[in-house]
């Protein structure tokens, strides 16, 4: 009798949806969850909630379970009722390349297809719980991503719509109809990220400036808006005026912003808290004048990414005087005539004490886009490092700054969380390792130095110096040096350091044991 009662209790436990969901949540194999669909209706329902939560080749569903692919869903198109049943559980769709060879070893004649080719199989169903949809760029996706086709995914439950790259190239327009439908059918949309190559054809009426402004006027519930690429010709003073009225906007990424648009803003239409009251992430291309006008609206910003537009000479000086005390991540795209003053660097560091990411210029590999330094010395870098103890990633490459290994010594002394460092400096590594003690850079993983100075010595001598460098930087995984315009990565010392990294990683005794050997 006791055994029967125990079995009955166990069976009843597994009939409780909440407990069954917890148990199935520990499953890590898609095949195991798929087998649950064949037990009974309850198990099928709870298993499908996990297995079909996310659909797409590049994704995982809840936990570590590999998500079904779009083609798995499309394969059910001959059984529309069954297809709709599975679609009812989908919360996220991710369209990318359909790569059946996960190890990337393809037959010679193999041609990668795009998951977007299955749109037609999904036309007659709905996704009542769809919350996120992503379209990633590929070589063929533009053949399938017509605006009229994408309309089927604009569901009332949709919270996030993201598209990157060339998903709308050629005949695949983003039309007035598409954005009007998104405004009318997606009241819950919170995130819209589009970085596209928008080239219109005659198949549909392309998006107009007026249509885009009307769309933005009706999307005030957005918390994230990224339209950096593909929308330059559509942004107007009217469209910008709608954006600054968004009360819930946290993340804003824009193309070129005209100084005149900011001047044209009507303060009477701002929210009570002021324009952009909750903005914490802001990215745009601005001129010096536009930046000066925009900064009062960004007092709470934590992540700031600026790119040059028009006159962009004193941008950093304007930033340094803005008192952005909450700033954590800052990157600055520059022109060769952009000026960086040592006094501005110090003023900036004293204000932005929570900074973790400082990237100047935004693209460190662009040889012709370094700012011009004025009075930027090792002493300035020491003062900067002293005020930025939380710094994790740093790129500081300027023309005319006479920096040496002393700047690295200061960064190691004060910035103990520093993981990545790009710096334009004349570095004697022998002097660096002599002054830096063990574990001087406890977190440093990547070090990129331009214009290093290292005596040409024998490999064994370089290897010995490399060992001391790894003692100072125990987590170092990559050292790159550039020699002027030649980008000579085959320097003897660089090879010695990277050889030392490989030997250290292979030695089972750890760093200290390898160094002792």
Coordinates of C-alpha atoms in Angstrom, one line a residue:
X1 CA 0.0 0.0 0.0
X2 CA 2.8 2.4 0.9
X3 CA 4.5 1.7 -2.4
X4 CA 1.3 2.4 -4.3
X5 CA 0.7 5.7 -2.4
X6 CA 4.3 6.7 -3.2
X7 CA 3.8 6.0 -6.9
X8 CA 0.5 7.9 -6.9
X9 CA 2.1 10.9 -5.2
X10 CA 5.0 10.9 -7.7
X11 CA 2.6 10.7 -10.6
X12 CA 0.5 13.5 -9.2
X13 CA 3.6 15.6 -8.7
X14 CA 4.5 15.2 -12.4
X15 CA 1.0 16.3 -13.3
X16 CA 1.6 19.8 -11.8
X17 CA 2.7 22.1 -14.6
X18 CA 4.8 24.3 -12.4
X19 CA 6.9 21.4 -11.0
X20 CA 7.1 19.7 -14.3
X21 CA 8.5 22.9 -15.8
X22 CA 11.2 23.0 -13.2
X23 CA 12.2 19.4 -13.8
X24 CA 12.3 19.8 -17.6
X25 CA 14.3 23.0 -17.1
X26 CA 17.3 20.9 -16.0
X27 CA 17.3 19.0 -19.4
X28 CA 20.3 20.1 -21.5
X29 CA 19.7 17.9 -24.6
X30 CA 17.3 18.9 -27.3
X31 CA 16.6 15.2 -28.1
X32 CA 15.5 14.6 -24.5
X33 CA 13.1 17.5 -24.6
X34 CA 11.8 16.3 -28.0
X35 CA 11.0 12.9 -26.5
X36 CA 8.8 14.7 -23.9
X37 CA 6.5 15.9 -26.6
X38 CA 5.4 12.3 -27.2
X39 CA 4.4 11.4 -23.6
X40 CA 1.1 13.3 -23.1
X41 CA -0.4 16.7 -23.7
X42 CA 1.0 18.2 -20.5
X43 CA 4.5 17.0 -21.1
X44 CA 4.3 18.2 -24.7
X45 CA 3.2 21.6 -23.7
X46 CA 5.9 22.1 -21.0
X47 CA 8.6 20.6 -23.2
X48 CA 7.6 22.8 -26.2
X49 CA 7.8 25.9 -24.0
X50 CA 11.5 25.2 -23.5
X51 CA 12.5 23.6 -26.8
X52 CA 10.7 26.1 -29.1
X53 CA 11.2 29.2 -27.0
X54 CA 13.9 30.3 -29.5
X55 CA 14.2 29.3 -33.1
X56 CA 17.4 29.9 -35.2
X57 CA 20.6 28.2 -36.3
X58 CA 22.9 30.4 -34.2
X59 CA 21.0 30.4 -31.0
X60 CA 20.4 28.4 -27.8
X61 CA 16.9 28.3 -26.3
X62 CA 16.3 28.4 -22.5
X63 CA 19.4 27.2 -20.6
X64 CA 22.0 25.3 -22.7
X65 CA 19.6 23.5 -25.1
X66 CA 20.4 24.0 -28.7
X67 CA 17.5 25.8 -30.4
X68 CA 15.7 24.4 -33.4
X69 CA 16.5 25.9 -36.7
X70 CA 14.2 27.9 -38.9
X71 CA 14.3 25.1 -41.4
X72 CA 13.0 22.7 -38.7
X73 CA 9.9 24.9 -38.3
X74 CA 9.5 25.4 -42.1
X75 CA 9.6 21.6 -42.6
X76 CA 6.2 21.4 -41.0
X77 CA 4.5 23.6 -43.6
X78 CA 2.7 20.6 -45.0
X79 CA 1.0 20.1 -41.6
X80 CA -0.3 23.7 -40.9
X81 CA -2.1 22.8 -37.6
X82 CA 1.1 21.2 -36.3
X83 CA 3.2 24.1 -37.6
X84 CA 0.9 26.6 -35.8
X85 CA 1.1 24.6 -32.6
X86 CA 4.9 24.9 -32.5
X87 CA 4.7 28.6 -33.5
X88 CA 2.5 29.3 -30.5
X89 CA 5.5 28.7 -28.3
X90 CA 8.1 30.7 -30.2
X91 CA 9.3 33.8 -28.4
X92 CA 12.4 34.6 -30.4
X93 CA 13.2 34.2 -34.1
X94 CA 16.8 34.6 -35.4
X95 CA 17.4 34.5 -39.1
X96 CA 21.0 33.9 -40.2
X97 CA 23.0 31.6 -42.5
X98 CA 21.8 28.0 -42.5
X99 CA 25.0 26.2 -42.0
X100 CA 24.5 22.5 -41.7
X101 CA 28.3 22.0 -41.3
X102 CA 28.9 23.3 -37.8
X103 CA 32.6 22.6 -38.0
X104 CA 32.8 24.9 -41.0
X105 CA 34.4 22.2 -43.2
X106 CA 32.3 22.3 -46.3
X107 CA 32.3 20.2 -49.5
X108 CA 33.9 22.1 -52.4
X109 CA 30.5 22.7 -54.1
X110 CA 28.7 23.6 -50.8
X111 CA 26.9 27.0 -50.9
X112 CA 25.7 28.4 -47.6
X113 CA 22.0 29.4 -47.8
X114 CA 20.2 31.9 -45.6
X115 CA 17.4 31.0 -43.2
X116 CA 15.4 33.9 -44.7
X117 CA 14.5 31.7 -47.7
X118 CA 11.9 30.0 -45.5
X119 CA 9.7 33.1 -45.2
X120 CA 7.2 31.7 -47.7
X121 CA 6.6 28.6 -45.6
X122 CA 5.8 30.7 -42.6
X123 CA 3.4 33.1 -44.3
X124 CA 0.1 31.4 -43.2
X125 CA 0.8 31.2 -39.5
X126 CA 1.1 33.7 -36.6
X127 CA 3.5 33.9 -33.7
X128 CA 1.2 35.1 -30.9
X129 CA 4.0 35.2 -28.3
X130 CA 6.8 36.5 -30.5
X131 CA 8.9 39.0 -28.5
X132 CA 12.2 39.2 -30.4
X133 CA 13.2 38.9 -34.0
X134 CA 16.7 39.3 -35.4
X135 CA 17.8 39.5 -39.0
X136 CA 21.6 39.1 -39.4
X137 CA 23.5 40.0 -42.6
X138 CA 24.5 37.4 -45.1
X139 CA 25.3 37.3 -48.8
X140 CA 21.9 36.1 -49.9
X141 CA 19.3 37.4 -47.3
X142 CA 18.4 40.4 -49.4
X143 CA 16.9 38.1 -52.0
X144 CA 14.2 37.1 -49.5
X145 CA 13.7 40.0 -47.1
X146 CA 11.0 42.0 -48.9
X147 CA 9.1 44.5 -46.8
X148 CA 5.8 42.8 -47.7
X149 CA 7.2 39.5 -46.4
X150 CA 8.6 41.0 -43.2
X151 CA 5.2 42.4 -42.3
X152 CA 4.1 39.0 -41.1
X153 CA 6.4 39.2 -38.1
X154 CA 5.0 42.5 -36.8
X155 CA 3.0 40.9 -33.9
X156 CA 1.4 42.8 -31.0
X157 CA 3.6 41.0 -28.6
X158 CA 6.9 42.0 -30.3
X159 CA 9.3 43.8 -28.0
X160 CA 12.5 43.8 -30.0
X161 CA 13.2 44.1 -33.8
X162 CA 16.9 44.0 -34.8
X163 CA 18.4 44.0 -38.3
X164 CA 22.1 44.3 -39.1
X165 CA 24.1 44.6 -42.3
X166 CA 22.8 44.1 -45.8
X167 CA 19.4 42.6 -45.0
X168 CA 17.6 45.1 -47.1
X169 CA 19.9 45.5 -50.1
X170 CA 18.5 45.9 -53.7
X171 CA 14.8 45.2 -54.1
X172 CA 14.2 44.6 -50.4
X173 CA 13.0 48.0 -49.4
X174 CA 12.0 49.2 -46.0
X175 CA 8.9 51.1 -47.1
X176 CA 6.5 53.6 -45.6
X177 CA 4.0 50.7 -45.3
X178 CA 6.4 48.7 -43.3
X179 CA 7.1 51.4 -40.7
X180 CA 3.5 52.4 -40.6
X181 CA 2.6 48.8 -39.8
X182 CA 5.2 48.5 -37.1
X183 CA 3.8 51.7 -35.5
X184 CA 0.3 50.4 -35.6
X185 CA 0.8 46.7 -34.9
X186 CA 3.6 46.7 -32.3
X187 CA 2.5 48.7 -29.3
X188 CA 4.8 46.8 -27.0
X189 CA 8.0 47.4 -29.1
X190 CA 10.8 48.5 -26.8
X191 CA 13.9 47.9 -28.9
X192 CA 14.5 48.9 -32.6
X193 CA 18.0 48.4 -33.9
X194 CA 18.6 48.8 -37.7
X195 CA 22.0 49.2 -39.2
X196 CA 21.3 48.7 -42.9
X197 CA 22.3 49.2 -46.5
X198 CA 19.0 50.6 -47.7
X199 CA 18.8 50.7 -51.5
X200 CA 15.3 51.2 -52.9
X201 CA 13.8 49.7 -56.0
X202 CA 10.6 50.3 -57.8
X203 CA 8.8 47.4 -56.2
X204 CA 7.4 49.5 -53.3
X205 CA 7.3 53.1 -52.2
X206 CA 10.5 53.7 -50.3
X207 CA 10.5 55.2 -46.9
X208 CA 10.3 59.0 -47.0
X209 CA 11.5 61.7 -44.6
X210 CA 7.9 62.5 -43.8
X211 CA 7.0 58.9 -43.3
X212 CA 10.0 58.3 -41.0
X213 CA 9.2 61.4 -38.9
X214 CA 5.6 60.2 -38.5
X215 CA 6.8 56.8 -37.5
X216 CA 9.1 58.2 -34.8
X217 CA 6.3 60.4 -33.5
X218 CA 4.2 57.2 -32.8
X219 CA 7.0 55.2 -31.1
X220 CA 7.4 57.0 -27.8
X221 CA 7.4 53.7 -25.9
X222 CA 10.9 52.8 -27.2
X223 CA 13.7 52.3 -24.7
X224 CA 16.4 51.5 -27.3
X225 CA 16.7 53.0 -30.8
X226 CA 19.7 52.4 -33.0
X227 CA 19.6 53.8 -36.6
X228 CA 23.2 54.8 -37.2
X229 CA 23.6 53.3 -40.7
X230 CA 21.2 53.6 -43.6
X231 CA 19.1 56.5 -42.2
X232 CA 21.3 59.6 -42.8
X233 CA 19.1 60.8 -45.6
X234 CA 15.9 60.3 -43.6
X235 CA 16.8 62.2 -40.5
X236 CA 15.3 65.7 -40.3
X237 CA 14.8 68.4 -37.7
X238 CA 11.2 67.2 -37.2
X239 CA 12.4 63.6 -36.7
X240 CA 15.0 64.6 -34.2
X241 CA 12.5 66.8 -32.3
X242 CA 10.3 63.7 -31.8
X243 CA 13.2 61.7 -30.4
X244 CA 14.1 64.0 -27.6
X245 CA 10.5 63.7 -26.3
X246 CA 10.9 60.0 -25.6
X247 CA 10.4 59.6 -21.9
X248 CA 11.6 55.9 -21.7
X249 CA 14.6 56.1 -24.0
X250 CA 17.7 54.6 -22.5
X251 CA 19.9 53.8 -25.5
X252 CA 20.1 56.1 -28.6
X253 CA 22.4 55.5 -31.6
X254 CA 22.0 58.1 -34.4
X255 CA 23.7 59.0 -37.7
X256 CA 24.9 62.6 -38.3
X257 CA 23.1 65.1 -36.1
X258 CA 23.0 68.7 -37.4
X259 CA 23.8 71.5 -35.0
X260 CA 20.8 73.4 -36.3
X261 CA 18.4 70.6 -35.4
X262 CA 19.4 71.0 -31.7
X263 CA 19.0 74.8 -32.0
X264 CA 15.5 74.3 -33.5
X265 CA 14.2 72.2 -30.5
X266 CA 11.2 73.6 -28.8
X267 CA 11.6 73.4 -25.0
X268 CA 7.8 73.6 -24.5
X269 CA 7.3 70.1 -25.8
X270 CA 10.0 68.5 -23.6
X271 CA 8.9 66.0 -20.9
X272 CA 8.6 67.4 -17.4
X273 CA 12.0 65.9 -16.5
X274 CA 13.6 67.6 -19.6
X275 CA 14.7 66.0 -22.9
X276 CA 15.9 62.4 -22.9
X277 CA 15.5 62.1 -19.1
X278 CA 16.6 58.5 -18.8
X279 CA 19.2 58.3 -21.5
X280 CA 22.3 56.3 -20.4
X281 CA 23.8 55.3 -23.7
X282 CA 24.3 57.8 -26.5
X283 CA 26.1 57.6 -29.9
X284 CA 26.0 60.1 -32.7
X285 CA 28.1 62.1 -35.2
X286 CA 28.3 65.7 -34.0
X287 CA 30.2 68.9 -34.7
X288 CA 31.9 70.8 -31.9
X289 CA 28.9 73.2 -31.8
X290 CA 26.4 70.4 -31.9
X291 CA 28.2 68.6 -29.1
X292 CA 28.2 71.6 -26.9
X293 CA 24.5 72.0 -27.4
X294 CA 23.7 68.3 -26.9
X295 CA 25.7 67.7 -23.7
X296 CA 23.2 69.4 -21.3
X297 CA 20.7 66.7 -22.3
X298 CA 23.2 63.9 -21.4
X299 CA 23.9 64.5 -17.8
X300 CA 23.1 61.0 -16.8
X301 CA 24.9 59.3 -19.7
X302 CA 27.1 56.3 -18.8
X303 CA 28.1 55.1 -22.3
X304 CA 29.1 57.8 -24.8
X305 CA 30.3 57.2 -28.4
X306 CA 31.0 60.3 -30.5
X307 CA 32.0 60.5 -34.1
X308 CA 33.2 63.5 -36.1
X309 CA 30.7 65.6 -38.2
X310 CA 31.8 68.9 -39.8
X311 CA 34.0 71.0 -37.5
X312 CA 35.4 68.5 -35.0
X313 CA 38.5 70.0 -33.5
X314 CA 37.9 70.7 -29.8
X315 CA 35.5 67.9 -29.0
X316 CA 37.5 66.4 -26.2
X317 CA 37.9 69.8 -24.5
X318 CA 34.1 70.2 -24.6
X319 CA 33.7 66.8 -23.1
X320 CA 36.3 67.5 -20.4
X321 CA 34.4 70.5 -19.2
X322 CA 30.9 68.9 -19.2
X323 CA 31.2 67.2 -15.8
X324 CA 29.8 63.8 -16.9
X325 CA 30.2 62.2 -13.5
X326 CA 28.3 58.9 -14.4
X327 CA 30.4 58.1 -17.4
X328 CA 31.7 54.5 -17.6
X329 CA 32.5 54.0 -21.3
X330 CA 33.8 56.6 -23.7
X331 CA 35.0 56.3 -27.2
X332 CA 35.9 59.2 -29.6
X333 CA 36.1 59.0 -33.3
X334 CA 38.6 61.7 -34.4
X335 CA 40.0 63.6 -37.3
X336 CA 43.7 64.2 -37.7
X337 CA 43.1 67.9 -36.8
X338 CA 41.3 67.0 -33.6
X339 CA 43.2 68.4 -30.7
X340 CA 43.9 66.5 -27.4
X341 CA 45.3 68.7 -24.6
X342 CA 47.0 67.3 -21.6
X343 CA 45.0 69.6 -19.3
X344 CA 41.8 68.3 -20.8
X345 CA 42.8 64.7 -20.2
X346 CA 43.4 65.4 -16.5
X347 CA 40.2 67.4 -16.1
X348 CA 38.2 64.6 -17.8
X349 CA 39.8 61.9 -15.6
X350 CA 39.1 63.8 -12.4
X351 CA 35.4 64.0 -13.3
X352 CA 34.8 60.5 -14.9
X353 CA 36.2 58.5 -11.9
X354 CA 33.9 55.5 -12.7
X355 CA 35.3 55.1 -16.2
X356 CA 36.0 51.5 -17.3
X357 CA 36.5 52.0 -21.1
X358 CA 38.4 54.9 -22.8
X359 CA 39.0 54.5 -26.5
X360 CA 40.7 57.4 -28.4
X361 CA 40.6 57.1 -31.4
X362 CA 37.6 54.9 -31.8
X363 CA 39.4 53.0 -34.6
X364 CA 43.0 52.4 -33.3
X365 CA 44.0 50.7 -36.6
X366 CA 43.3 53.8 -38.7
X367 CA 46.7 55.2 -39.4
X368 CA 45.5 58.6 -40.6
X369 CA 42.9 59.3 -37.8
X370 CA 45.1 60.1 -34.7
X371 CA 44.3 63.3 -32.8
X372 CA 47.1 65.9 -32.4
X373 CA 48.5 66.0 -28.9
X374 CA 49.4 69.2 -27.1
X375 CA 51.3 68.9 -23.8
X376 CA 50.4 65.2 -23.3
X377 CA 53.3 63.7 -21.4
X378 CA 54.1 60.7 -19.2
X379 CA 53.2 62.9 -16.2
X380 CA 49.7 63.5 -17.7
X381 CA 49.2 59.8 -18.2
X382 CA 50.2 59.2 -14.6
X383 CA 47.6 61.7 -13.4
X384 CA 45.0 60.1 -15.7
X385 CA 45.8 56.7 -14.3
X386 CA 45.7 57.9 -10.7
X387 CA 42.1 59.1 -11.2
X388 CA 40.8 56.1 -13.2
X389 CA 41.3 53.1 -10.9
X390 CA 38.5 51.1 -12.5
X391 CA 39.8 51.4 -16.1
X392 CA 39.7 48.0 -17.9
X393 CA 40.2 48.9 -21.6
X394 CA 42.4 51.8 -22.8
X395 CA 43.3 53.1 -26.3
X396 CA 45.2 56.3 -26.4
X397 CA 47.1 57.0 -29.6
X398 CA 48.0 60.6 -30.4
X399 CA 50.4 62.2 -32.8
X400 CA 53.1 64.3 -31.0
X401 CA 52.8 62.8 -27.5
X402 CA 56.3 61.9 -26.2
X403 CA 55.2 58.9 -24.2
X404 CA 57.5 56.2 -22.9
X405 CA 57.4 53.1 -20.8
X406 CA 56.8 55.4 -17.8
X407 CA 53.2 55.7 -18.9
X408 CA 52.8 52.0 -18.8
X409 CA 54.4 51.9 -15.4
X410 CA 51.8 54.4 -14.1
X411 CA 48.9 52.5 -15.7
X412 CA 50.1 49.3 -14.0
X413 CA 50.5 51.0 -10.7
X414 CA 47.1 52.6 -10.5
X415 CA 44.8 50.7 -12.9
X416 CA 44.9 47.2 -11.5
X417 CA 41.8 46.1 -13.6
X418 CA 43.3 47.0 -16.9
X419 CA 42.8 44.1 -19.4
X420 CA 43.5 45.7 -22.8
X421 CA 45.9 48.6 -23.6
X422 CA 46.6 50.3 -27.0
X423 CA 49.2 53.0 -26.6
X424 CA 51.4 55.1 -28.9
X425 CA 54.7 55.2 -27.0
X426 CA 58.5 54.6 -27.3
X427 CA 58.9 51.6 -25.0
X428 CA 62.2 50.0 -23.8
X429 CA 61.0 46.7 -22.6
X430 CA 64.2 46.1 -20.7
X431 CA 63.6 49.3 -18.7
X432 CA 59.9 48.4 -18.3
X433 CA 60.5 45.0 -16.7
X434 CA 63.3 46.5 -14.5
X435 CA 60.9 48.9 -13.0
X436 CA 57.7 46.8 -12.9
X437 CA 57.6 44.3 -10.1
X438 CA 55.9 40.9 -10.1
X439 CA 52.2 41.1 -10.8
X440 CA 52.4 44.8 -11.7
X441 CA 49.7 44.3 -14.3
X442 CA 47.5 41.7 -12.6
X443 CA 44.7 41.7 -15.2
X444 CA 46.4 42.7 -18.4
X445 CA 45.7 40.3 -21.3
X446 CA 46.3 42.3 -24.5
X447 CA 49.1 44.9 -25.0
X448 CA 49.5 46.8 -28.3
X449 CA 52.3 49.2 -28.6
X450 CA 53.2 51.5 -31.5
X451 CA 56.8 52.7 -32.0
X452 CA 58.4 50.5 -29.4
X453 CA 62.2 50.7 -28.8
X454 CA 63.9 47.5 -28.0
X455 CA 67.6 46.6 -28.4
X456 CA 68.2 44.0 -31.1
X457 CA 69.5 41.2 -29.1
X458 CA 69.8 37.4 -29.3
X459 CA 66.7 35.3 -29.0
X460 CA 67.8 33.8 -25.6
X461 CA 68.2 37.3 -24.2
X462 CA 64.8 38.4 -25.5
X463 CA 63.2 35.3 -24.1
X464 CA 64.7 36.1 -20.7
X465 CA 63.2 39.6 -20.8
X466 CA 59.9 38.1 -22.0
X467 CA 59.9 35.9 -18.9
X468 CA 60.2 38.9 -16.7
X469 CA 57.4 40.7 -18.7
X470 CA 55.1 37.7 -18.0
X471 CA 56.0 37.8 -14.4
X472 CA 54.8 41.5 -14.4
X473 CA 51.8 40.6 -16.6
X474 CA 50.8 37.0 -15.5
X475 CA 47.6 37.0 -17.7
X476 CA 49.1 38.4 -20.9
X477 CA 47.9 36.5 -23.9
X478 CA 48.8 38.8 -26.8
X479 CA 51.6 41.4 -27.5
X480 CA 51.7 43.3 -30.7
X481 CA 54.2 46.0 -31.8
X482 CA 54.0 48.3 -34.7
X483 CA 57.0 50.0 -36.3
X484 CA 55.8 53.2 -38.0
X485 CA 54.1 52.5 -41.3
X486 CA 55.6 49.1 -41.8
X487 CA 53.6 47.4 -39.1
X488 CA 56.4 44.9 -38.6
X489 CA 54.9 42.3 -36.4
X490 CA 57.9 40.0 -36.8
X491 CA 60.1 41.8 -34.3
X492 CA 62.4 39.4 -32.5
X493 CA 61.2 40.5 -29.1
X494 CA 57.5 40.1 -30.1
X495 CA 58.2 36.6 -31.2
X496 CA 60.1 35.8 -28.0
X497 CA 57.1 37.1 -25.9
X498 CA 54.5 35.2 -27.8
X499 CA 56.7 32.0 -27.7
X500 CA 57.0 32.6 -23.9
X501 CA 53.2 32.9 -23.6
X502 CA 52.8 29.5 -25.4
X503 CA 55.3 27.8 -23.2
X504 CA 53.8 29.3 -20.1
X505 CA 50.3 28.1 -21.1
X506 CA 51.6 24.6 -21.8
X507 CA 53.6 24.2 -18.6
X508 CA 51.5 22.3 -16.0
X509 CA 53.5 23.9 -13.1
X510 CA 52.0 27.3 -13.8
X511 CA 53.8 30.6 -14.3
X512 CA 56.1 30.4 -11.3
X513 CA 57.1 26.9 -12.1
X514 CA 57.8 27.7 -15.7
X515 CA 59.9 30.8 -14.8
X516 CA 61.9 28.8 -12.3
X517 CA 62.6 26.2 -15.0

